[in-house]
Amino acid sequence: MTQAAQIQEQANPSARGQEPGDWRRYFGFSTDHKVIGIQYLVTTFFFYLVGGVLATMVRTELATPESDFVSREVYNSLFTVHATVMIFLWIVPAGTGGFGNYLVPLMIGARDMAFPKLNALAFWIIPPAGIMLLSSFLVGAPGAGWTNYPPLSLISGKAGEMIWILSVLLLGTSSILAAVNFLVTIWKMRTPGMGWNQMPLFCWAMFATSILAVIATPVLAGALILLSFDVLIGTAFFNPTGGGDPIVYQHLFWFYSHPAVYIMILPVFGMISDIISVHARKPIFGYKAIAYSSLAICGLGLIVWVHHMFTSGTPPWMRMFFMITTMIIAVPTGIKIFSWLATLWGGKLDGSSALLFAMGFISLFVIGGISGVMVASVPFDIHVHDTYFVVAHLHYVLFGGSVFGLYAGFYHWFPKITGRMMDETWGKVHFWLSFVGFNLAFMPMHKLGLEGMNRRIAEYDPRFATLNLICTIGAFLLAISTIPFVVNAAWSWLSGAPAGDNPWRGLTLEWMTTSPPPVENFDADPILATGPYDYGMGSRSTEVDVPFSDASDPALSAGPSSTLRAKPDPVVAADPSDRGTESHNR
């Protein structure tokens, strides 16, 4: 065991509190944040499987140029519900509600969330909202796309559209309740000695995500309430035939839905920062830069929404402003990516499934990010608007980014959640099937888009047939890749090798308690005897074992003297050079 992990564990004897209850607690109104986190993860993964089935049906239809698998109307409903499920019932609640609920209190040394009953309520809104959305197939599912733009959404089936609106309103309410809970918990309930600059990067990411959710989600709720009036009672807020303006709906929709990209991706950014540092056995490169870049993304994410509307009659001066702000957001995002690469560089990479998915996440997100900068440019965006280039871009960001990151989180924290290790061989099979399948499914879409194939169509020009067939084969492979993960997770939970309290030799506080943790997490307030990312820095009396760092050079961002490092609590720090007289949070 490394010295840093030994020091941190000796300073924090594992909790031996009340054992978790039996399996039936996962089906009730529990106020334990860990139970709620698992409820989120299992429920949202079920909806991910449902969304995956819908996506496979969409790709089956597109395997040939003709509409020969489902009707055009059913095709419209399939891709509409697929996107809604994947965004609102999988990525957003899995990252924030699932991993956020399970990890944030443990990482900051708290015994639970600030408002446990509110936490449980936020989760129990999700199952009925999801069931309601899927039940729309019984009455005529919505078919106007996940954007639900009027006037198209006003002339399709009213029942399906109203079910979509009510479902998204409920899911938005759940998101706001959860965000308020995270903000108060992180602000007020950190263990004594954990200042802002000692907080794990996942908590920084959750803090920025929650600010975005609280500010942006009510705007979408307002737009959907007005849209429901147009659908139900014939008002004309957005209906041009009655004097309404559909462009106003687009502004309100995208004011939420572009920040929603960061609500989906920021928690994953935080998880990747924690996972890479542990599995590369190196301090995270540029801790403070990564932490503050989350806040920068949060701020910039609120002023870029119009880049989705460059072809909606947006005036030139507005196009210019939003093109520049959209491109600027690549700066804080690039800070994170280069910091992750610098952390990996020279690290002792363990080749685990968690690290493979984390590295897969980086490679795929970079491709999505580069194509994002391309579509931020007005001339290019006008050329590829509503083509498969946009479909490729958003899937590289949201699937290649978010879903690969969520899988990395599953493999990394599964031992803490269950007390069992996942099988690494099947984990690697899962990764390579997913990575190859994903790139087969979505890489050709860039070329399809550049050549002019429109999205949201069931029939297309036969010259696009070969590339579409490749995409469909990739989608099938991606669907099959889920099987080893499901089998591995179920088998490992029941019969996997015991994990012990700290199988990855981590330094953040969730590893300083038992696996799985007891009801109130810790017997006493945990302490930070080392920094949360001080790998290779156990004892300064001997040579610091951090590749490419210089213990005496504060300009380097990975060494013990780095100005960007997350330091331990100065009152209880194990190393004399880190000690002081005043903590940052006492």
Coordinates of C-alpha atoms in Angstrom, one line a residue:
M1 CA 0.0 0.0 0.0
T2 CA 1.3 3.5 -0.8
Q3 CA 2.4 5.7 2.1
A4 CA -0.2 8.4 1.4
A5 CA -3.1 5.8 1.6
Q6 CA -1.6 4.3 4.8
I7 CA -1.4 7.7 6.4
Q8 CA -4.9 8.7 5.5
E9 CA -6.4 5.3 6.6
Q10 CA -4.5 5.4 9.9
A11 CA -5.9 8.9 10.6
N12 CA -9.4 7.7 9.8
P13 CA -10.3 4.3 11.4
S14 CA -13.0 2.7 9.4
A15 CA -16.5 3.2 10.7
R16 CA -18.3 0.3 12.3
G17 CA -21.7 1.8 12.7
Q18 CA -25.2 0.3 12.1
E19 CA -25.2 -2.2 9.3
P20 CA -27.3 -1.3 6.2
G21 CA -30.8 -3.0 6.2
D22 CA -32.0 -5.7 3.9
W23 CA -32.8 -5.4 0.2
R24 CA -36.4 -4.3 0.8
R25 CA -35.2 -0.8 1.8
Y26 CA -34.5 -0.2 -1.9
F27 CA -38.2 -0.3 -2.7
G28 CA -39.4 2.1 0.0
F29 CA -39.3 5.8 0.9
S30 CA -35.8 5.7 2.5
T31 CA -34.1 8.9 3.6
D32 CA -30.6 7.4 3.5
H33 CA -28.6 9.1 0.7
K34 CA -26.9 5.9 -0.2
V35 CA -30.1 4.0 -0.7
I36 CA -31.5 6.9 -2.7
G37 CA -28.4 6.9 -4.8
I38 CA -28.7 3.2 -5.6
Q39 CA -32.4 3.7 -6.3
Y40 CA -31.5 6.4 -8.8
L41 CA -28.7 4.3 -10.5
V42 CA -30.9 1.2 -10.9
T43 CA -34.0 3.1 -12.0
T44 CA -32.1 5.3 -14.5
F45 CA -30.2 2.3 -15.9
F46 CA -33.5 0.6 -16.6
F47 CA -34.6 3.6 -18.5
Y48 CA -31.3 3.6 -20.3
L49 CA -32.1 0.0 -21.5
V50 CA -35.5 1.2 -22.7
G51 CA -33.9 4.2 -24.5
G52 CA -31.4 1.8 -26.0
V53 CA -34.2 -0.5 -27.4
L54 CA -35.8 2.6 -29.0
A55 CA -32.5 3.6 -30.5
T56 CA -31.9 0.2 -31.9
M57 CA -35.4 0.3 -33.5
V58 CA -34.5 3.7 -35.1
R59 CA -31.3 2.3 -36.5
T60 CA -33.0 -0.9 -37.8
E61 CA -35.4 1.4 -39.7
L62 CA -32.4 3.3 -41.2
A63 CA -30.5 0.1 -42.2
T64 CA -32.2 0.5 -45.7
P65 CA -33.2 3.7 -47.5
E66 CA -36.9 2.6 -47.6
S67 CA -39.4 2.9 -44.7
D68 CA -39.8 -0.8 -44.2
F69 CA -39.6 -1.5 -40.5
V70 CA -42.0 1.0 -38.9
S71 CA -44.3 3.7 -40.3
R72 CA -43.0 7.2 -40.6
E73 CA -45.3 8.3 -37.8
V74 CA -44.0 5.6 -35.4
Y75 CA -40.4 6.5 -36.5
N76 CA -41.0 10.1 -35.4
S77 CA -42.3 8.9 -32.0
L78 CA -39.3 6.4 -31.6
F79 CA -36.6 9.1 -31.9
T80 CA -38.6 11.6 -29.9
V81 CA -39.1 9.3 -26.9
H82 CA -35.6 7.9 -27.3
A83 CA -34.0 11.3 -26.9
T84 CA -36.3 12.3 -24.0
V85 CA -35.6 9.1 -22.1
M86 CA -31.8 9.3 -22.6
I87 CA -31.6 12.9 -21.5
F88 CA -34.2 13.3 -18.7
L89 CA -34.4 9.7 -17.4
W90 CA -30.8 8.4 -17.8
I91 CA -27.9 10.8 -18.1
V92 CA -29.2 13.8 -16.0
P93 CA -30.6 11.7 -13.0
A94 CA -27.8 9.1 -13.1
G95 CA -25.0 11.6 -12.9
T96 CA -26.6 14.0 -10.4
G97 CA -29.1 11.9 -8.5
G98 CA -27.3 8.6 -8.7
F99 CA -23.6 9.2 -8.2
G100 CA -24.2 12.7 -6.6
N101 CA -26.4 11.3 -3.9
Y102 CA -24.2 8.3 -3.1
L103 CA -20.9 10.1 -3.2
V104 CA -21.2 13.8 -2.2
P105 CA -22.0 13.2 1.6
L106 CA -19.3 10.6 1.8
M107 CA -16.7 12.7 0.0
I108 CA -17.3 15.8 2.2
G109 CA -17.5 13.7 5.4
A110 CA -21.2 14.3 6.1
R111 CA -23.7 11.8 7.5
D112 CA -26.4 12.5 5.0
M113 CA -27.8 15.2 2.7
A114 CA -29.1 18.4 4.2
F115 CA -32.8 17.6 3.4
P116 CA -33.2 13.8 3.5
K117 CA -37.0 13.8 2.9
L118 CA -36.7 16.2 0.1
N119 CA -34.0 14.0 -1.4
A120 CA -36.3 10.9 -1.3
L121 CA -39.2 13.0 -2.8
A122 CA -37.0 14.1 -5.7
F123 CA -36.3 10.4 -6.5
W124 CA -39.8 9.2 -6.2
I125 CA -41.0 11.8 -8.8
I126 CA -38.9 10.0 -11.4
P127 CA -40.5 6.5 -11.8
P128 CA -44.1 7.8 -12.4
A129 CA -42.8 10.5 -14.8
G130 CA -40.9 7.8 -16.8
I131 CA -43.8 5.4 -16.8
M132 CA -46.1 8.2 -17.9
L133 CA -43.8 9.1 -20.8
L134 CA -43.6 5.5 -22.0
S135 CA -47.3 5.0 -21.7
S136 CA -47.8 7.7 -24.4
F137 CA -47.2 4.9 -26.9
L138 CA -50.7 3.6 -25.9
V139 CA -52.4 6.9 -26.9
G140 CA -50.1 8.2 -29.7
A141 CA -46.6 9.1 -28.6
P142 CA -45.2 12.6 -29.2
G143 CA -43.4 12.9 -32.6
A144 CA -42.1 16.4 -32.7
G145 CA -38.6 15.6 -31.5
W146 CA -37.2 16.1 -28.0
T147 CA -37.2 19.9 -28.7
N148 CA -41.0 19.8 -29.2
Y149 CA -40.9 22.9 -31.3
P150 CA -44.2 24.6 -32.1
P151 CA -46.1 24.8 -34.4
L152 CA -45.2 21.2 -35.2
S153 CA -46.0 20.1 -31.7
L154 CA -49.4 21.9 -31.9
I155 CA -50.6 19.9 -34.9
S156 CA -49.6 16.4 -33.8
G157 CA -51.5 14.3 -31.3
K158 CA -52.6 16.3 -28.3
A159 CA -52.6 13.4 -25.8
G160 CA -49.0 12.4 -26.6
E161 CA -47.7 16.0 -26.5
M162 CA -49.4 16.7 -23.1
I163 CA -48.0 13.5 -21.7
W164 CA -44.5 14.6 -22.9
I165 CA -45.0 18.1 -21.3
L166 CA -46.2 16.7 -18.0
S167 CA -43.4 14.2 -17.8
V168 CA -40.7 16.7 -18.5
L169 CA -42.2 19.1 -16.0
L170 CA -42.1 16.4 -13.3
L171 CA -38.6 15.5 -14.1
G172 CA -37.5 19.2 -14.1
T173 CA -39.1 19.5 -10.6
S174 CA -37.1 16.6 -9.4
S175 CA -33.9 18.1 -10.8
I176 CA -34.5 21.4 -9.0
L177 CA -35.3 19.8 -5.7
A178 CA -32.1 17.7 -5.9
A179 CA -30.0 20.8 -6.9
V180 CA -31.1 22.8 -3.9
N181 CA -30.2 19.9 -1.7
F182 CA -26.7 19.6 -3.2
L183 CA -26.0 23.3 -2.9
V184 CA -26.9 23.4 0.8
T185 CA -25.2 20.1 1.6
I186 CA -21.9 21.1 0.0
W187 CA -22.0 24.7 1.4
K188 CA -22.9 23.8 5.0
M189 CA -22.0 20.2 5.8
R190 CA -18.3 19.7 4.9
T191 CA -16.3 18.0 7.6
P192 CA -14.3 20.5 9.8
G193 CA -11.0 21.1 8.1
M194 CA -12.3 20.7 4.6
G195 CA -12.2 24.1 3.0
W196 CA -13.3 24.8 -0.6
N197 CA -9.8 24.0 -1.9
Q198 CA -9.6 20.6 -0.2
M199 CA -12.9 19.5 -1.6
P200 CA -12.9 16.5 -4.1
L201 CA -13.3 17.7 -7.7
F202 CA -16.6 15.7 -8.1
C203 CA -18.1 17.9 -5.4
W204 CA -16.9 21.0 -7.2
A205 CA -18.6 19.7 -10.4
M206 CA -21.8 18.9 -8.5
F207 CA -21.8 22.4 -7.0
A208 CA -21.5 24.0 -10.5
T209 CA -24.1 21.6 -11.9
S210 CA -26.6 22.5 -9.2
I211 CA -26.3 26.2 -9.8
L212 CA -27.0 25.6 -13.5
A213 CA -30.1 23.4 -12.7
V214 CA -31.5 26.0 -10.3
I215 CA -31.1 28.9 -12.7
A216 CA -32.0 27.3 -16.0
T217 CA -34.7 24.6 -15.3
P218 CA -37.5 27.0 -14.2
V219 CA -37.2 28.7 -17.6
L220 CA -38.0 25.4 -19.4
A221 CA -40.9 24.9 -17.0
G222 CA -42.3 28.3 -17.9
A223 CA -42.0 27.5 -21.6
L224 CA -43.7 24.1 -21.2
I225 CA -46.6 25.5 -19.2
L226 CA -47.3 28.1 -21.9
L227 CA -47.0 25.4 -24.6
S228 CA -49.5 23.3 -22.7
F229 CA -52.0 26.2 -22.8
D230 CA -51.5 26.4 -26.6
V231 CA -52.0 22.6 -26.9
L232 CA -55.0 22.3 -24.6
I233 CA -57.1 25.5 -24.8
G234 CA -55.9 27.1 -28.0
T235 CA -54.0 30.1 -26.7
A236 CA -51.4 31.4 -29.1
F237 CA -48.2 32.1 -27.1
F238 CA -46.2 30.2 -29.7
N239 CA -48.7 29.6 -32.5
P240 CA -48.1 31.9 -35.5
T241 CA -51.6 31.4 -36.8
G242 CA -52.9 33.3 -33.7
G243 CA -50.2 35.9 -33.6
G244 CA -47.8 33.9 -31.4
D245 CA -44.0 33.6 -31.9
P246 CA -42.5 30.2 -32.1
I247 CA -39.0 31.8 -31.9
V248 CA -39.7 32.8 -28.3
Y249 CA -40.3 29.1 -27.5
Q250 CA -36.9 28.3 -29.0
H251 CA -35.2 31.0 -26.9
L252 CA -36.8 29.7 -23.7
F253 CA -36.2 26.0 -24.6
W254 CA -32.5 26.5 -25.4
F255 CA -31.9 28.7 -22.4
Y256 CA -32.4 25.5 -20.4
S257 CA -31.4 22.9 -22.9
H258 CA -27.9 24.1 -23.7
P259 CA -26.9 24.4 -20.0
A260 CA -28.5 20.9 -19.8
V261 CA -25.5 19.7 -21.7
Y262 CA -23.3 20.8 -18.9
I263 CA -25.8 19.5 -16.3
M264 CA -25.2 16.1 -18.0
I265 CA -21.4 16.4 -18.5
L266 CA -20.1 18.4 -15.5
P267 CA -20.7 15.5 -12.9
V268 CA -18.9 13.2 -15.3
F269 CA -16.0 15.7 -15.5
G270 CA -15.8 15.5 -11.8
M271 CA -15.8 11.7 -11.7
I272 CA -13.1 11.5 -14.4
S273 CA -10.9 13.8 -12.4
D274 CA -11.1 11.5 -9.3
I275 CA -10.8 8.3 -11.3
I276 CA -7.8 9.2 -13.3
S277 CA -5.8 10.4 -10.4
V278 CA -6.4 7.2 -8.4
H279 CA -5.7 4.8 -11.3
A280 CA -2.6 6.7 -12.5
R281 CA -1.2 7.0 -9.0
K282 CA -0.4 10.7 -9.6
P283 CA -1.7 13.9 -8.1
I284 CA -4.3 15.5 -10.3
F285 CA -2.6 18.1 -12.5
G286 CA -3.8 21.6 -11.7
Y287 CA -6.4 20.9 -9.0
K288 CA -7.6 24.5 -8.6
A289 CA -7.6 25.1 -12.3
I290 CA -10.0 22.1 -12.8
A291 CA -12.2 23.2 -9.9
Y292 CA -12.6 26.8 -11.0
S293 CA -13.0 25.8 -14.7
S294 CA -16.2 24.0 -13.6
L295 CA -17.6 27.4 -12.3
A296 CA -16.4 29.0 -15.6
I297 CA -18.3 26.5 -17.6
C298 CA -21.3 27.0 -15.4
G299 CA -21.2 30.8 -16.1
L300 CA -20.5 30.6 -19.8
G301 CA -23.0 27.8 -20.3
L302 CA -25.8 30.3 -19.5
I303 CA -24.9 32.7 -22.4
V304 CA -24.4 30.5 -25.4
W305 CA -27.9 29.1 -26.1
V306 CA -28.5 31.0 -29.4
H307 CA -25.9 29.0 -31.3
H308 CA -28.7 26.4 -31.7
M309 CA -30.7 29.1 -33.5
F310 CA -28.3 30.5 -36.2
T311 CA -30.8 29.4 -38.9
S312 CA -33.9 30.8 -37.1
G313 CA -33.7 34.3 -38.4
T314 CA -31.2 35.4 -35.7
P315 CA -29.7 38.9 -36.5
P316 CA -26.1 39.0 -37.5
W317 CA -24.9 40.9 -34.4
M318 CA -26.5 38.3 -32.2
R319 CA -24.9 35.5 -34.2
M320 CA -21.5 37.0 -33.8
F321 CA -21.9 37.4 -30.0
F322 CA -23.1 33.8 -29.4
M323 CA -20.5 32.4 -31.8
I324 CA -17.7 34.0 -29.8
T325 CA -19.1 33.0 -26.4
T326 CA -19.7 29.4 -27.6
M327 CA -16.1 29.2 -28.8
I328 CA -14.8 30.7 -25.5
I329 CA -16.4 27.8 -23.5
A330 CA -13.7 25.6 -25.1
V331 CA -11.1 27.3 -22.9
P332 CA -12.2 26.0 -19.4
T333 CA -13.1 22.7 -21.1
G334 CA -9.6 22.5 -22.6
I335 CA -8.1 23.2 -19.1
K336 CA -9.7 20.0 -17.8
I337 CA -8.7 17.9 -20.8
F338 CA -5.1 19.0 -20.7
S339 CA -5.0 18.5 -17.0
W340 CA -6.3 15.0 -17.3
L341 CA -3.7 14.2 -20.0
A342 CA -0.9 15.7 -17.8
T343 CA -2.1 13.5 -15.0
L344 CA -1.9 10.4 -17.1
W345 CA 1.5 11.4 -18.5
G346 CA 4.1 9.4 -16.7
G347 CA 1.6 7.8 -14.4
K348 CA 1.6 4.2 -13.2
L349 CA -1.5 3.3 -15.2
D350 CA -3.2 0.2 -13.8
G351 CA -5.2 -0.7 -16.9
S352 CA -8.4 -1.3 -14.9
S353 CA -11.8 -1.1 -16.6
A354 CA -12.5 2.1 -14.8
L355 CA -9.4 3.7 -16.3
L356 CA -10.1 2.3 -19.7
F357 CA -13.6 3.9 -19.7
A358 CA -12.1 7.1 -18.4
M359 CA -9.5 7.2 -21.2
G360 CA -12.2 6.3 -23.7
F361 CA -14.3 9.1 -22.4
I362 CA -11.5 11.6 -23.0
S363 CA -10.8 10.5 -26.6
L364 CA -14.5 10.5 -27.5
F365 CA -15.3 13.8 -25.8
V366 CA -12.4 15.5 -27.5
I367 CA -13.9 14.5 -30.9
G368 CA -17.3 15.8 -29.8
G369 CA -15.7 19.0 -28.5
I370 CA -13.8 19.7 -31.7
S371 CA -17.0 19.2 -33.8
G372 CA -18.7 21.4 -31.2
V373 CA -16.3 24.2 -32.0
M374 CA -16.9 23.6 -35.7
V375 CA -20.7 24.0 -35.3
A376 CA -20.2 27.1 -33.2
S377 CA -19.0 28.8 -36.3
V378 CA -21.9 30.4 -38.1
P379 CA -21.0 29.6 -41.7
F380 CA -20.3 26.0 -40.9
D381 CA -23.4 25.6 -38.7
I382 CA -25.6 26.9 -41.5
H383 CA -24.1 24.3 -43.8
V384 CA -24.7 21.3 -41.5
H385 CA -27.8 22.5 -39.6
D386 CA -30.3 19.6 -39.0
T387 CA -28.0 17.1 -40.7
Y388 CA -26.4 13.9 -39.3
F389 CA -23.2 15.9 -38.5
V390 CA -25.1 17.4 -35.6
V391 CA -26.3 13.9 -34.6
A392 CA -22.7 12.7 -34.6
H393 CA -21.6 15.7 -32.6
L394 CA -24.2 15.4 -29.9
H395 CA -23.7 11.6 -29.5
Y396 CA -19.9 12.0 -29.2
V397 CA -20.5 14.6 -26.4
L398 CA -23.5 12.9 -24.6
F399 CA -22.8 9.2 -25.2
G400 CA -19.1 9.2 -25.8
G401 CA -18.7 11.7 -23.0
S402 CA -21.4 11.2 -20.4
V403 CA -22.2 7.4 -20.8
F404 CA -18.5 6.3 -21.0
G405 CA -17.9 8.5 -17.9
L406 CA -20.8 7.0 -16.1
Y407 CA -19.5 3.5 -16.9
A408 CA -16.1 4.5 -15.5
G409 CA -17.9 5.6 -12.3
F410 CA -19.7 2.3 -12.1
Y411 CA -16.4 0.3 -12.2
H412 CA -14.6 2.7 -9.9
W413 CA -17.2 3.0 -7.1
F414 CA -18.9 -0.4 -7.4
P415 CA -16.6 -1.9 -4.7
K416 CA -17.6 0.9 -2.3
I417 CA -21.3 0.6 -3.0
T418 CA -21.6 -3.2 -2.8
G419 CA -18.4 -4.4 -1.0
R420 CA -17.6 -6.6 -4.0
M421 CA -15.2 -6.2 -6.9
M422 CA -16.4 -6.4 -10.5
D423 CA -14.8 -8.9 -12.8
E424 CA -12.1 -7.1 -14.7
T425 CA -12.0 -9.4 -17.7
W426 CA -15.6 -8.9 -18.5
G427 CA -15.1 -5.2 -17.8
K428 CA -12.5 -5.0 -20.6
V429 CA -14.8 -7.0 -22.9
H430 CA -17.5 -4.5 -22.2
F431 CA -15.2 -1.5 -22.9
W432 CA -13.9 -2.7 -26.2
L433 CA -17.3 -3.8 -27.5
S434 CA -18.7 -0.4 -26.4
F435 CA -15.8 1.6 -27.9
V436 CA -15.7 -0.2 -31.3
G437 CA -19.6 -0.2 -31.5
F438 CA -19.8 3.4 -30.6
N439 CA -17.3 4.6 -33.2
L440 CA -18.9 2.3 -35.9
A441 CA -22.3 3.8 -35.1
F442 CA -21.5 7.5 -35.0
M443 CA -18.2 8.2 -36.8
P444 CA -19.8 7.7 -40.3
M445 CA -22.5 10.2 -39.4
H446 CA -20.0 13.0 -39.7
K447 CA -19.6 12.2 -43.4
L448 CA -23.4 11.7 -43.9
G449 CA -24.0 15.1 -42.5
L450 CA -21.3 16.8 -44.5
E451 CA -22.9 15.3 -47.6
G452 CA -26.3 16.6 -46.7
M453 CA -28.3 13.8 -45.2
N454 CA -31.0 15.3 -43.0
R455 CA -31.8 14.0 -39.5
R456 CA -35.2 12.9 -38.4
I457 CA -36.2 11.2 -41.6
A458 CA -37.2 7.6 -42.1
E459 CA -36.4 7.5 -45.8
Y460 CA -33.2 8.8 -47.5
D461 CA -31.3 8.9 -50.7
P462 CA -30.0 5.4 -51.6
R463 CA -26.4 6.9 -52.0
F464 CA -26.3 7.1 -48.2
A465 CA -27.2 3.4 -47.8
T466 CA -23.7 1.9 -47.2
L467 CA -22.7 4.4 -44.5
N468 CA -26.1 3.9 -42.8
L469 CA -25.7 0.2 -42.8
I470 CA -22.3 0.6 -41.1
C471 CA -24.0 2.8 -38.5
T472 CA -26.7 0.2 -37.9
I473 CA -24.2 -2.6 -37.4
G474 CA -22.3 -0.4 -34.9
A475 CA -25.6 0.3 -33.1
F476 CA -26.3 -3.4 -32.8
L477 CA -22.8 -4.0 -31.4
L478 CA -23.3 -1.2 -29.0
A479 CA -26.5 -2.8 -27.8
I480 CA -24.8 -6.2 -27.4
S481 CA -22.0 -4.5 -25.4
T482 CA -24.5 -3.8 -22.6
I483 CA -25.0 -7.6 -21.9
P484 CA -21.6 -8.3 -20.3
F485 CA -22.0 -5.2 -18.1
V486 CA -25.4 -6.3 -16.8
V487 CA -24.3 -9.9 -16.2
N488 CA -21.0 -8.8 -14.6
A489 CA -22.7 -6.3 -12.3
A490 CA -25.4 -8.7 -11.2
W491 CA -23.0 -11.6 -10.7
S492 CA -20.4 -9.5 -8.9
W493 CA -23.0 -8.0 -6.5
L494 CA -24.0 -11.5 -5.5
S495 CA -20.7 -13.4 -5.7
G496 CA -17.9 -11.1 -6.5
A497 CA -14.6 -11.1 -4.6
P498 CA -14.7 -9.1 -1.4
A499 CA -13.4 -5.6 -2.0
G500 CA -12.3 -4.4 1.4
D501 CA -12.7 -0.8 2.5
N502 CA -10.2 0.8 0.1
P503 CA -9.4 -1.5 -2.9
W504 CA -8.0 1.3 -5.1
R505 CA -5.9 2.9 -2.3
G506 CA -7.9 6.1 -2.7
L507 CA -7.4 9.2 -0.5
T508 CA -10.8 10.9 -0.7
L509 CA -13.0 10.4 2.3
E510 CA -15.5 7.9 0.8
W511 CA -12.7 5.3 1.0
M512 CA -12.2 6.0 4.7
T513 CA -15.2 4.1 5.8
T514 CA -16.4 0.5 5.3
S515 CA -17.6 -1.0 2.0
P516 CA -20.6 -0.7 1.9
P517 CA -20.7 2.2 4.4
P518 CA -22.9 2.1 7.5
V519 CA -26.1 4.0 7.9
E520 CA -24.5 7.3 9.0
N521 CA -21.2 6.8 7.1
F522 CA -18.6 7.6 9.8
D523 CA -18.2 7.0 13.5
A524 CA -16.6 10.4 13.9
D525 CA -15.8 13.4 11.7
P526 CA -13.2 12.2 9.2
I527 CA -10.0 14.3 8.8
L528 CA -7.7 15.2 5.9
A529 CA -4.3 14.0 7.1
T530 CA -3.2 14.2 3.4
G531 CA -4.5 16.1 0.4
P532 CA -7.2 14.3 -1.5
Y533 CA -4.9 13.8 -4.5
D534 CA -1.5 13.4 -2.8
Y535 CA -0.5 10.1 -4.5
G536 CA 3.2 9.6 -4.4
M537 CA 3.7 12.2 -1.7
G538 CA 3.4 10.1 1.4
S539 CA 6.6 11.2 3.0
R540 CA 8.7 14.2 2.0
S541 CA 11.6 12.9 4.0
T542 CA 12.3 10.5 1.0
E543 CA 12.1 11.3 -2.7
V544 CA 8.7 12.3 -3.8
D545 CA 7.4 9.6 -6.2
V546 CA 5.5 11.8 -8.6
P547 CA 6.8 11.6 -12.2
F548 CA 7.9 14.9 -13.8
S549 CA 7.4 16.9 -10.6
D550 CA 10.0 18.8 -8.6
A551 CA 9.3 19.1 -4.9
S552 CA 11.0 22.5 -4.8
D553 CA 9.3 24.0 -7.8
P554 CA 5.9 25.7 -7.2
A555 CA 5.4 26.3 -10.9
L556 CA 4.8 22.7 -11.6
S557 CA 1.2 21.7 -11.1
A558 CA 1.6 18.1 -10.0
G559 CA 4.2 18.4 -7.2
P560 CA 3.9 18.9 -3.4
S561 CA 4.8 22.6 -3.8
S562 CA 2.4 23.4 -6.6
T563 CA 0.3 26.5 -6.1
L564 CA -2.6 24.6 -7.6
R565 CA -2.5 21.6 -5.3
A566 CA -5.3 20.6 -2.9
K567 CA -3.6 20.5 0.5
P568 CA -4.6 18.6 3.6
D569 CA -6.1 20.2 6.8
P570 CA -3.2 22.1 8.2
V571 CA -4.1 21.3 11.8
V572 CA -3.9 17.5 11.3
A573 CA -1.6 17.2 8.2
A574 CA 0.7 14.3 8.4
D575 CA 3.6 16.0 6.8
P576 CA 5.3 18.8 8.7
S577 CA 5.6 21.0 5.6
D578 CA 1.8 21.1 5.3
R579 CA 1.1 22.0 8.9
G580 CA -0.3 25.3 10.2
T581 CA -2.4 26.6 13.0
E582 CA -5.7 27.4 11.4
S583 CA -8.0 25.1 9.4
H584 CA -10.0 26.4 6.4
N585 CA -13.4 25.2 7.7
R586 CA -13.4 25.1 11.4

